[in-house]
């Protein structure tokens, strides 16, 4: 109670203040979640015609046939393939970068820092078009490799920065201790460092996976005729907006939210175990 | 204790370590015997931790050789050296149980699991933590974590155990208990302990021999008694315990006895080796050797004016100013029959025949902090 100051009895002003704060927070959350709610809601809509944009009536038909739209399903698979490949590459490279940046103080470390932040701050249009120019000038055909390279480019930054934030303050003498006890540098990393920083790396990987699935602008420039999930939806919307879009989007949402919940719970349990 | 039987466990030959232009360790020679409890003592930045890291293998000497049981290991990586380290902050693996922490070394050596289990439990018995095998480090107190770190290192039966400021992270009471505990464990396992500390009291209490280091040099190696009673330099005298350092000039030498005329005017008989008449020297007298207020003794007395009395519980510390302005401290025990002089009184202070010792050079050579700063500035 006294969290709001001035004794045990909450003043009227303080009470009004906390009420207003709660109302404001509620409104903000409502604003954030409304579009997501609409996406989920319209996956249960039975549209008249090709455009699933007006609420007609409730149906489970769309969920019964989530993969009815062949092109859309194919595009989702393309996106998943790209996301898996690029996330693997970016996680390994980005995590190694973060480890070396936090473990060693070396000349040029600050320059690397700058290069890490650049992809996050530069407009995606610029990044996408420049990369496309580079590919065209070197006669590289657009397709899976170019999209994966493009995704790895911005994912690395996210992974490196996320992992570095999570391993700040990591006690590197633990690695020395492991080597002192007879573990080779590789064994020391595998048995001591990696298990301890794995949660940070997993969080970074999840984030960069989501970024890959989601990316439109950079992908658009570098995909050629390859259609990812966002590109397919964008291309189709002139002609039709099938409710399967909403169904697949809701599925992605459910998967990512459950991953988040599992991750948070595991993280809390682990923290309790390590710190208790 | 010196050397013990056979080959020394650790030998340093002309070890030099340089970082850029900064010389951390300069020409260190040392030989540590089997079963010794050996301390490396010095102020921060004296090179003691760097020396320890070179023995462990985390740093490589720029010049010189490190021998482990007679074998040159100067370029052998830490995981192939049969020495183990207890780190200052213990560096226990937080994601493993106490058992798994201690079993880490034996498992790295691929011993079979029944051997590992018996060895780990045996070592946990030695450090009295057998009941805590399934706990995690975070669930243990600082002293218990310290003992896990010890067990984790000792379970490998290393040729030598290296301890880097092992007690610095503990509070005073625990530190005193752990000093005795460390001694007990060392006696029990019979392994050579090399420990680094900046705490002279700790070094005196625990060690068989001490190497006093300053600015990358080993100033003196000796038993605690030798180092306390017959320091090799003004620095060692001032760093170990408290010492009255009185400047003077040698008047005459006969054998080991040296007669010195102090700056305050008094002429005292003392002892030391290798002095010549006319040489500038420092006479060291430990405060607890001085008896204030008694009869003055020829050649073993000085007189001054009492400036302060400081109550310290079991004793009283008396501070007096000599004719040349030098301040002298003396410890007055509670059992003394003499009346304690008051501030302003003039007092005669005398000591027994072995109470003083002559050192080379001027007392100001003890001020290593200032010369350190000069050194740093010269480098900039």
XYZ file of C-alpha atoms in Angstrom:
656
model
C 0.000 0.000 0.000
C 2.638 2.453 1.081
C 4.337 1.910 -2.224
C 2.678 5.149 -3.277
C 4.222 6.999 -0.334
C 2.884 9.081 2.552
C 1.782 6.594 5.162
C -0.618 3.723 5.182
C -3.750 5.515 4.023
C -3.746 6.106 0.334
C -4.796 9.628 -0.513
C -7.633 10.228 -2.968
C -5.202 11.695 -5.423
C -2.971 8.632 -5.276
C -5.984 6.374 -5.727
C -7.116 8.321 -8.753
C -3.560 8.222 -10.052
C -3.261 4.459 -9.861
C -6.703 4.064 -11.427
C -5.725 6.320 -14.305
C -2.450 4.476 -14.731
C -4.216 1.122 -14.930
C -6.766 2.483 -17.407
C -3.987 3.926 -19.544
C -2.036 0.654 -19.490
C -5.215 -1.231 -20.399
C -5.873 1.048 -23.359
C -2.300 0.715 -24.581
C -2.474 -3.081 -24.419
C -5.852 -3.026 -26.170
C -4.335 -0.907 -28.941
C -1.450 -3.362 -29.341
C -3.552 -6.512 -29.258
C -6.529 -5.381 -31.310
C -4.972 -6.187 -34.718
C -3.783 -9.572 -33.469
C -7.235 -10.277 -32.105
C -8.759 -9.393 -35.485
C -6.347 -11.741 -37.268
C -7.363 -14.622 -35.003
C -11.075 -13.723 -35.147
C -11.166 -13.606 -38.951
C -9.668 -17.084 -39.174
C -13.136 -18.206 -38.039
C -14.977 -16.069 -40.620
C -16.862 -17.431 -43.605
C -16.381 -14.685 -46.179
C -18.698 -13.957 -49.088
C -16.455 -14.026 -52.147
C -12.681 -13.860 -52.296
C -11.968 -11.159 -49.744
C -11.946 -12.101 -46.090
C -12.329 -8.520 -44.891
C -15.887 -8.269 -43.555
C -17.286 -10.361 -40.730
C -20.033 -12.632 -42.036
C -20.539 -15.619 -39.812
C -18.630 -18.066 -37.622
C -17.194 -21.232 -39.165
C -14.577 -23.888 -38.433
C -14.203 -24.735 -42.141
C -10.989 -22.730 -42.506
C -9.353 -24.529 -39.580
C -10.540 -27.862 -40.992
C -8.741 -27.069 -44.260
C -5.780 -24.883 -43.279
C -3.702 -25.953 -46.265
C -6.420 -25.548 -48.872
C -4.580 -22.702 -50.544
C -1.763 -24.604 -52.269
C 0.316 -21.547 -53.235
C 0.038 -20.071 -49.754
C 1.070 -23.320 -48.088
C 3.991 -23.681 -50.471
C 5.072 -20.108 -49.653
C 4.930 -20.856 -45.921
C 7.168 -23.877 -46.464
C 9.603 -21.713 -48.442
C 9.661 -19.225 -45.569
C 10.239 -21.966 -43.005
C 13.101 -23.484 -45.009
C 14.759 -20.093 -45.358
C 14.195 -19.262 -41.694
C 15.706 -22.538 -40.478
C 18.791 -22.233 -42.685
C 19.442 -18.546 -42.098
C 18.774 -18.793 -38.347
C 21.249 -21.647 -37.987
C 23.964 -19.749 -39.834
C 23.251 -16.411 -38.159
C 23.037 -17.932 -34.666
C 26.402 -19.653 -34.934
C 28.169 -16.645 -36.446
C 26.402 -14.063 -34.286
C 26.951 -15.980 -31.049
C 30.645 -16.423 -31.834
C 30.902 -12.700 -32.526
C 29.198 -11.861 -29.240
C 31.493 -14.219 -27.331
C 34.662 -12.817 -28.849
C 33.473 -9.235 -28.309
C 32.709 -9.855 -24.657
C 35.650 -12.144 -23.889
C 38.504 -10.303 -25.561
C 39.302 -6.635 -25.633
C 40.896 -6.102 -29.000
C 41.785 -3.255 -31.280
C 38.858 -2.556 -33.588
C 36.267 -3.908 -31.153
C 34.389 -0.611 -31.227
C 34.394 -0.623 -35.026
C 32.816 -4.071 -34.992
C 30.247 -2.680 -32.553
C 29.350 0.031 -35.037
C 29.005 -2.446 -37.873
C 26.682 -4.516 -35.700
C 24.294 -1.657 -35.116
C 24.339 -0.417 -38.728
C 21.998 -3.043 -40.215
C 19.466 -2.263 -37.487
C 19.495 1.458 -38.111
C 19.769 1.578 -41.902
C 16.501 1.655 -43.874
C 15.601 -1.819 -45.104
C 14.898 -0.454 -48.570
C 18.500 0.677 -48.817
C 19.897 -2.589 -47.476
C 17.670 -4.674 -49.752
C 18.349 -2.728 -52.912
C 22.113 -2.466 -52.297
C 22.359 -6.182 -51.733
C 20.335 -6.837 -54.896
C 22.693 -4.554 -56.835
C 25.635 -6.496 -55.494
C 24.095 -9.799 -56.591
C 23.195 -8.528 -60.052
C 26.672 -7.065 -60.614
C 28.233 -10.396 -59.722
C 25.813 -12.401 -61.861
C 24.338 -14.235 -58.911
C 20.940 -15.745 -59.670
C 18.211 -14.909 -57.209
C 16.731 -17.781 -55.246
C 17.164 -19.535 -51.916
C 20.877 -18.677 -51.500
C 20.395 -14.954 -52.052
C 17.445 -14.738 -49.666
C 19.305 -16.733 -47.025
C 22.376 -14.512 -47.391
C 20.167 -11.429 -47.108
C 18.461 -12.731 -43.986
C 21.722 -13.812 -42.349
C 22.986 -10.279 -42.936
C 20.476 -8.629 -40.627
C 19.970 -11.614 -38.311
C 23.652 -11.642 -37.329
C 23.295 -8.198 -35.794
C 20.246 -9.197 -33.787
C 21.872 -12.417 -32.573
C 25.200 -10.803 -31.706
C 23.590 -7.916 -29.825
C 21.078 -10.124 -27.981
C 23.678 -12.719 -26.985
C 26.140 -10.046 -25.938
C 23.539 -8.398 -23.717
C 22.752 -11.761 -22.134
C 26.370 -12.761 -21.450
C 27.460 -9.377 -20.110
C 29.206 -10.078 -16.812
C 29.845 -13.727 -17.671
C 32.734 -14.975 -15.566
C 35.331 -16.106 -18.101
C 37.553 -17.492 -15.335
C 35.098 -20.417 -15.404
C 36.658 -21.425 -18.725
C 40.126 -21.051 -17.229
C 39.022 -23.198 -14.306
C 37.813 -25.913 -16.678
C 41.109 -25.872 -18.583
C 42.985 -25.897 -15.286
C 41.127 -29.122 -14.486
C 42.317 -30.765 -17.664
C 39.652 -29.814 -20.216
C 40.914 -28.755 -23.644
C 39.739 -25.286 -24.778
C 37.012 -26.908 -26.891
C 35.866 -29.182 -24.053
C 35.857 -26.227 -21.651
C 33.610 -24.307 -24.043
C 31.286 -27.264 -24.583
C 30.926 -28.318 -20.949
C 31.030 -24.990 -19.142
C 30.536 -21.931 -21.309
C 27.946 -23.243 -23.737
C 25.513 -24.681 -21.156
C 25.618 -21.395 -19.272
C 25.053 -19.095 -22.232
C 22.715 -21.448 -24.146
C 19.507 -19.729 -22.950
C 20.744 -16.406 -24.309
C 21.647 -18.017 -27.617
C 18.265 -19.785 -27.808
C 16.451 -16.495 -27.188
C 18.505 -14.849 -29.915
C 17.785 -17.703 -32.315
C 14.035 -17.467 -31.691
C 14.076 -13.735 -32.278
C 16.015 -14.038 -35.509
C 13.792 -16.909 -36.713
C 10.757 -14.674 -36.271
C 12.516 -11.835 -38.088
C 13.271 -14.108 -41.031
C 9.687 -15.395 -41.359
C 8.430 -11.856 -41.084
C 10.790 -10.000 -43.399
C 9.280 -8.445 -46.503
C 11.304 -5.527 -47.872
C 14.814 -7.034 -48.014
C 13.366 -10.356 -49.215
C 11.348 -8.632 -51.950
C 14.541 -7.231 -53.504
C 16.509 -10.474 -53.366
C 14.002 -13.278 -53.923
C 13.661 -13.196 -57.716
C 10.791 -15.525 -58.539
C 10.911 -17.230 -55.148
C 7.799 -16.489 -53.095
C 7.987 -16.426 -49.331
C 4.911 -16.271 -47.084
C 4.810 -12.454 -46.843
C 5.564 -12.064 -50.571
C 2.780 -14.510 -51.477
C 0.199 -12.695 -49.336
C 1.246 -9.356 -50.762
C 1.023 -10.685 -54.305
C -2.342 -12.335 -53.802
C -4.150 -9.555 -52.021
C -5.044 -7.797 -55.298
C -7.049 -10.830 -56.366
C -8.085 -12.536 -53.159
C -7.612 -12.650 -49.408
C -8.447 -16.221 -48.369
C -9.143 -16.907 -44.662
C -6.320 -19.487 -44.742
C -3.946 -16.522 -44.402
C -5.473 -15.883 -40.999
C -5.392 -19.553 -40.071
C -1.694 -19.949 -40.927
C -0.851 -16.637 -39.267
C -2.668 -17.728 -36.119
C -0.737 -20.985 -36.154
C 2.552 -19.086 -36.322
C 1.307 -16.907 -33.493
C 0.397 -19.905 -31.321
C 3.756 -21.568 -31.947
C 5.746 -18.447 -31.119
C 3.681 -17.616 -28.028
C 4.026 -21.143 -26.677
C 7.775 -21.087 -27.343
C 7.915 -17.813 -25.445
C 5.946 -19.227 -22.502
C 8.062 -22.381 -22.341
C 11.232 -20.314 -22.620
C 10.197 -17.940 -19.844
C 9.155 -20.741 -17.500
C 12.366 -22.693 -18.126
C 14.389 -19.508 -17.689
C 12.747 -18.739 -14.345
C 13.265 -22.262 -13.059
C 16.885 -22.176 -14.130
C 17.491 -18.795 -12.518
C 15.998 -20.031 -9.261
C 18.256 -23.065 -9.426
C 21.429 -21.114 -10.150
C 20.795 -18.301 -7.695
C 18.781 -19.836 -4.871
C 61.399 -27.730 4.765
C 63.617 -26.094 2.196
C 63.756 -28.219 -0.921
C 62.799 -31.436 0.786
C 64.002 -34.676 -0.748
C 64.847 -34.927 -4.422
C 63.850 -32.555 -7.215
C 61.964 -29.364 -6.309
C 58.287 -29.430 -7.331
C 58.424 -25.992 -8.928
C 61.493 -24.214 -10.238
C 61.509 -20.757 -11.797
C 64.646 -19.886 -13.750
C 65.154 -16.211 -14.606
C 61.483 -15.705 -15.331
C 60.610 -12.442 -17.016
C 57.152 -11.370 -18.136
C 56.604 -8.285 -20.191
C 53.334 -6.756 -21.440
C 54.311 -4.262 -24.127
C 56.805 -2.054 -22.331
C 55.515 -2.936 -18.864
C 57.643 -5.462 -17.014
C 55.378 -7.439 -14.669
C 57.970 -9.940 -13.454
C 61.699 -9.399 -13.793
C 64.272 -12.125 -13.321
C 62.449 -14.289 -10.811
C 64.319 -17.328 -9.476
C 62.562 -19.649 -7.113
C 62.531 -23.239 -6.079
C 59.671 -24.755 -4.105
C 60.025 -28.122 -2.433
C 57.759 -31.121 -1.988
C 55.045 -30.602 0.632
C 55.888 -26.975 1.254
C 53.304 -24.349 2.146
C 54.753 -21.487 0.162
C 53.473 -17.902 0.045
C 54.069 -15.225 -2.553
C 53.537 -11.964 -0.761
C 53.578 -8.402 -2.010
C 51.548 -5.266 -2.671
C 49.119 -5.242 -5.599
C 50.889 -4.994 -8.919
C 54.088 -6.608 -7.626
C 53.825 -9.489 -10.095
C 52.806 -12.244 -7.686
C 49.566 -13.155 -9.492
C 51.325 -13.032 -12.870
C 53.925 -15.448 -11.516
C 51.173 -17.769 -10.304
C 49.444 -17.624 -13.698
C 52.689 -18.551 -15.400
C 53.055 -21.585 -13.130
C 49.429 -22.543 -13.897
C 50.013 -22.014 -17.622
C 47.551 -19.160 -18.245
C 50.437 -16.845 -19.067
C 53.679 -17.668 -20.817
C 56.975 -16.181 -19.640
C 58.663 -13.774 -22.045
C 62.012 -15.191 -20.937
C 63.178 -17.957 -18.625
C 62.006 -21.447 -17.833
C 59.425 -23.015 -15.546
C 60.142 -26.537 -14.375
C 57.562 -28.823 -12.839
C 59.187 -31.733 -11.037
C 62.281 -31.168 -13.128
C 60.482 -31.048 -16.495
C 60.379 -27.827 -18.526
C 56.695 -26.875 -18.911
C 57.191 -23.248 -20.032
C 55.090 -23.736 -23.173
C 52.772 -26.514 -22.008
C 49.084 -25.430 -21.945
C 47.284 -25.386 -18.564
C 45.188 -28.480 -19.310
C 48.318 -30.563 -19.734
C 50.058 -29.392 -16.545
C 49.716 -31.325 -13.354
C 49.010 -28.250 -11.240
C 45.593 -27.024 -10.162
C 44.373 -23.602 -9.162
C 41.947 -22.301 -6.572
C 40.676 -19.082 -8.087
C 40.093 -15.925 -6.117
C 36.319 -15.965 -6.723
C 36.415 -19.805 -6.720
C 35.054 -20.039 -10.313
C 32.748 -22.923 -9.384
C 30.557 -24.104 -12.246
C 27.108 -22.757 -11.285
C 25.174 -25.235 -13.443
C 26.697 -28.280 -11.784
C 26.242 -29.855 -8.362
C 29.081 -29.898 -5.850
C 29.743 -33.514 -6.836
C 29.901 -32.699 -10.557
C 32.157 -29.730 -9.871
C 34.631 -31.886 -7.992
C 34.302 -34.701 -10.542
C 35.121 -32.358 -13.436
C 38.870 -32.973 -13.325
C 38.746 -36.787 -12.997
C 36.111 -36.915 -15.765
C 38.336 -34.813 -18.043
C 40.997 -37.431 -17.469
C 38.479 -40.129 -18.463
C 38.783 -42.160 -15.268
C 36.147 -44.847 -14.815
C 33.049 -43.802 -12.947
C 33.526 -45.904 -9.803
C 37.031 -44.490 -9.293
C 35.668 -41.002 -9.866
C 32.882 -41.510 -7.348
C 35.140 -42.818 -4.592
C 37.800 -40.166 -5.166
C 35.288 -37.326 -5.198
C 33.544 -38.511 -2.046
C 36.889 -39.053 -0.322
C 37.926 -35.494 -1.129
C 34.551 -34.109 -0.029
C 35.179 -35.885 3.294
C 38.535 -34.138 3.590
C 36.901 -30.713 3.179
C 33.915 -31.845 5.316
C 31.279 -31.339 2.639
C 30.215 -34.927 1.954
C 26.619 -34.095 2.906
C 26.505 -31.285 0.366
C 27.410 -33.333 -2.724
C 24.056 -32.784 -4.417
C 23.801 -29.055 -3.632
C 24.552 -26.360 -6.142
C 27.290 -23.769 -5.498
C 24.701 -20.996 -5.093
C 23.184 -22.853 -2.140
C 26.469 -22.802 -0.204
C 28.077 -20.158 2.007
C 31.289 -18.442 0.979
C 33.407 -20.680 3.187
C 31.746 -23.811 1.825
C 32.250 -22.646 -1.760
C 35.907 -22.112 -0.931
C 36.168 -25.695 0.298
C 34.461 -27.021 -2.840
C 37.042 -25.132 -4.909
C 39.782 -26.752 -2.831
C 38.310 -30.230 -3.230
C 37.820 -29.710 -6.959
C 41.524 -28.906 -7.329
C 42.931 -31.461 -4.881
C 40.935 -34.401 -6.245
C 43.342 -34.453 -9.206
C 46.316 -35.099 -6.895
C 48.289 -32.252 -8.498
C 52.048 -31.839 -8.045
C 51.229 -28.432 -6.596
C 48.105 -26.517 -5.671
C 48.068 -22.842 -6.608
C 45.848 -20.510 -4.613
C 45.185 -16.968 -5.823
C 44.231 -14.778 -2.840
C 42.110 -17.697 -1.622
C 40.722 -15.971 1.455
C 40.227 -12.450 0.127
C 36.503 -12.927 -0.516
C 35.745 -14.100 3.031
C 34.957 -11.975 6.069
C 37.487 -11.674 8.866
C 36.184 -14.400 11.210
C 35.763 -16.936 8.420
C 39.158 -16.011 7.037
C 40.856 -16.863 10.327
C 39.012 -20.182 10.528
C 39.890 -21.001 6.909
C 43.584 -20.255 7.526
C 43.687 -23.109 10.038
C 41.474 -25.260 7.818
C 43.854 -24.759 4.869
C 46.818 -25.741 7.042
C 44.978 -28.857 8.224
C 44.029 -29.895 4.675
C 47.555 -29.281 3.418
C 48.998 -31.477 6.181
C 46.411 -34.146 5.453
C 47.015 -34.377 1.686
C 50.739 -33.524 1.784
C 50.576 -31.599 -1.504
C 52.699 -28.507 -2.138
C 50.613 -25.338 -1.699
C 51.665 -22.114 -3.389
C 49.485 -19.234 -2.407
C 49.439 -15.617 -3.392
C 48.421 -12.970 -0.903
C 48.835 -9.295 -0.157
C 48.054 -9.937 3.510
C 51.327 -10.254 5.426
C 49.558 -11.577 8.529
C 48.072 -14.413 6.495
C 51.450 -15.243 4.973
C 53.194 -15.264 8.362
C 50.499 -17.446 9.947
C 50.254 -20.101 7.269
C 53.485 -20.476 5.362
C 56.608 -22.574 5.730
C 58.416 -20.123 3.483
C 57.538 -16.755 1.974
C 58.741 -14.972 -1.144
C 58.305 -11.212 -0.740
C 57.825 -9.511 -4.082
C 57.956 -5.869 -5.077
C 57.729 -4.260 -8.519
C 58.318 -7.522 -10.350
C 61.320 -8.546 -8.242
C 61.583 -11.200 -5.593
C 63.031 -9.202 -2.689
C 63.506 -12.040 -0.265
C 62.729 -15.706 0.222
C 62.771 -17.132 3.714
C 60.892 -18.559 6.657
C 58.411 -16.239 8.401
C 60.905 -15.789 11.268
C 63.767 -14.862 8.936
C 61.608 -12.426 7.046
C 60.245 -10.811 10.185
C 63.451 -10.645 12.228
C 66.144 -10.320 9.579
C 64.575 -8.714 6.502
C 66.858 -8.318 3.508
C 65.776 -4.790 2.650
C 63.985 -1.728 3.904
C 61.004 -2.667 1.737
C 60.656 -6.118 3.300
C 61.028 -4.648 6.801
C 58.282 -2.093 6.231
C 55.929 -4.441 4.352
C 55.992 -7.190 6.981
C 54.484 -6.099 10.274
C 55.166 -2.603 11.494
C 58.718 -1.455 11.888
C 60.533 1.593 13.188
C 63.038 2.516 10.520
C 65.678 4.883 11.856
C 68.230 6.425 9.463
C 71.884 6.555 10.458
C 75.512 6.135 9.451
C 77.763 3.184 10.305
C 80.455 4.187 12.807
C 82.269 0.891 13.143
C 81.941 -2.761 12.267
C 83.294 -5.753 14.134
C 82.144 -9.142 12.881
C 78.375 -9.249 12.812
C 77.984 -6.324 15.211
C 77.539 -2.907 13.709
C 77.638 0.390 15.564
C 75.442 3.052 14.030
C 75.083 6.755 14.782
C 71.397 7.524 14.276
C 70.157 10.843 12.849
C 68.649 11.626 16.246
C 72.121 11.579 17.743
C 72.019 8.287 19.620
C 74.707 5.690 18.976
C 73.386 2.133 18.959
C 74.915 -1.330 18.702
C 73.124 -3.583 16.306
C 73.767 -6.501 13.991
C 73.898 -7.121 10.279
C 76.230 -8.409 7.604
C 78.374 -6.813 4.948
C 78.577 -3.188 6.128
C 81.427 -0.668 6.011
C 82.103 2.342 8.214
C 80.590 5.543 6.799
C 77.774 3.733 4.974
C 74.231 5.167 5.147
C 71.969 2.576 6.726
C 68.601 2.032 8.374
C 68.203 0.494 11.799
C 64.996 -1.508 12.140
C 63.398 -1.983 15.539
C 60.043 -3.755 15.848
C 57.615 -1.823 18.119
C 56.962 -4.837 20.347
C 60.705 -5.164 21.097
C 60.840 -1.670 22.575
C 60.319 -1.166 26.304
C 59.436 2.456 26.987
C 59.977 4.175 30.318
C 62.629 1.848 31.766
C 66.296 2.481 32.523
C 68.326 3.455 29.477
C 70.828 0.770 28.342
C 74.116 1.724 26.694
C 73.983 1.083 22.945
C 70.338 -0.137 23.032
C 68.358 2.977 23.919
C 66.951 6.094 22.344
C 65.002 8.880 23.974
C 62.234 11.124 22.801
C 59.043 12.913 23.770
C 55.734 11.043 23.972
C 53.276 12.487 21.456
C 50.409 10.026 21.597
C 49.011 6.964 23.332
C 46.618 4.750 21.392
C 44.523 2.174 23.221
C 44.325 -1.036 21.152
C 42.553 -3.463 23.462
C 45.192 -5.945 24.604
C 47.942 -3.352 24.346
C 48.666 0.348 24.189
C 50.625 1.860 21.358
C 52.959 4.627 22.360
C 54.208 7.138 19.807
C 57.277 9.227 20.594
C 59.172 11.863 18.625
C 62.963 11.704 18.552
C 65.343 14.688 18.450
C 65.482 14.619 14.633
C 61.680 14.529 14.324
C 61.429 10.815 13.486
C 58.388 9.161 15.059
C 58.859 5.876 16.867
C 56.128 3.452 17.851
C 56.297 1.089 20.805
C 53.833 -1.486 22.059
C 53.172 -1.491 25.784
C 51.667 -4.768 26.927
C 48.991 -4.846 29.630
C 51.221 -6.959 31.877
C 53.948 -4.333 32.171
C 54.920 -3.171 35.669
C 56.215 0.122 34.386
C 54.108 3.247 34.623
C 52.973 4.295 31.193
C 54.314 7.771 30.341
C 51.822 10.478 29.374
C 51.928 12.636 26.229
C 54.499 15.410 26.721
C 56.711 13.297 29.005
C 60.181 12.569 27.825
C 60.820 8.875 27.661
C 63.737 6.511 27.307
C 63.115 3.539 25.038
C 65.344 0.463 25.108
C 65.375 -2.988 23.570
C 67.012 -6.355 24.066
C 70.202 -7.467 22.329
C 68.375 -9.039 19.353
C 65.785 -6.286 19.100
C 67.373 -4.331 16.258
C 68.731 -5.108 12.811
C 70.711 -3.031 10.324
C 69.520 -2.685 6.721
C 71.148 -1.251 3.629
C 70.012 2.166 2.436
C 67.784 4.952 3.569
C 64.326 4.394 5.173
C 62.671 6.258 2.320
C 63.388 3.296 0.074
C 60.387 1.749 1.810
C 58.103 4.238 0.111
C 57.452 1.984 -2.815
C 54.152 3.654 -3.653
C 55.781 6.897 -4.686
C 58.471 5.204 -6.729
C 55.742 3.112 -8.348
C 53.955 6.257 -9.464
C 57.183 7.707 -10.801
C 57.667 4.517 -12.734
C 54.208 4.735 -14.290
C 54.681 8.381 -15.174
C 58.044 7.655 -16.750
C 56.320 5.058 -18.914
C 53.696 7.537 -20.068
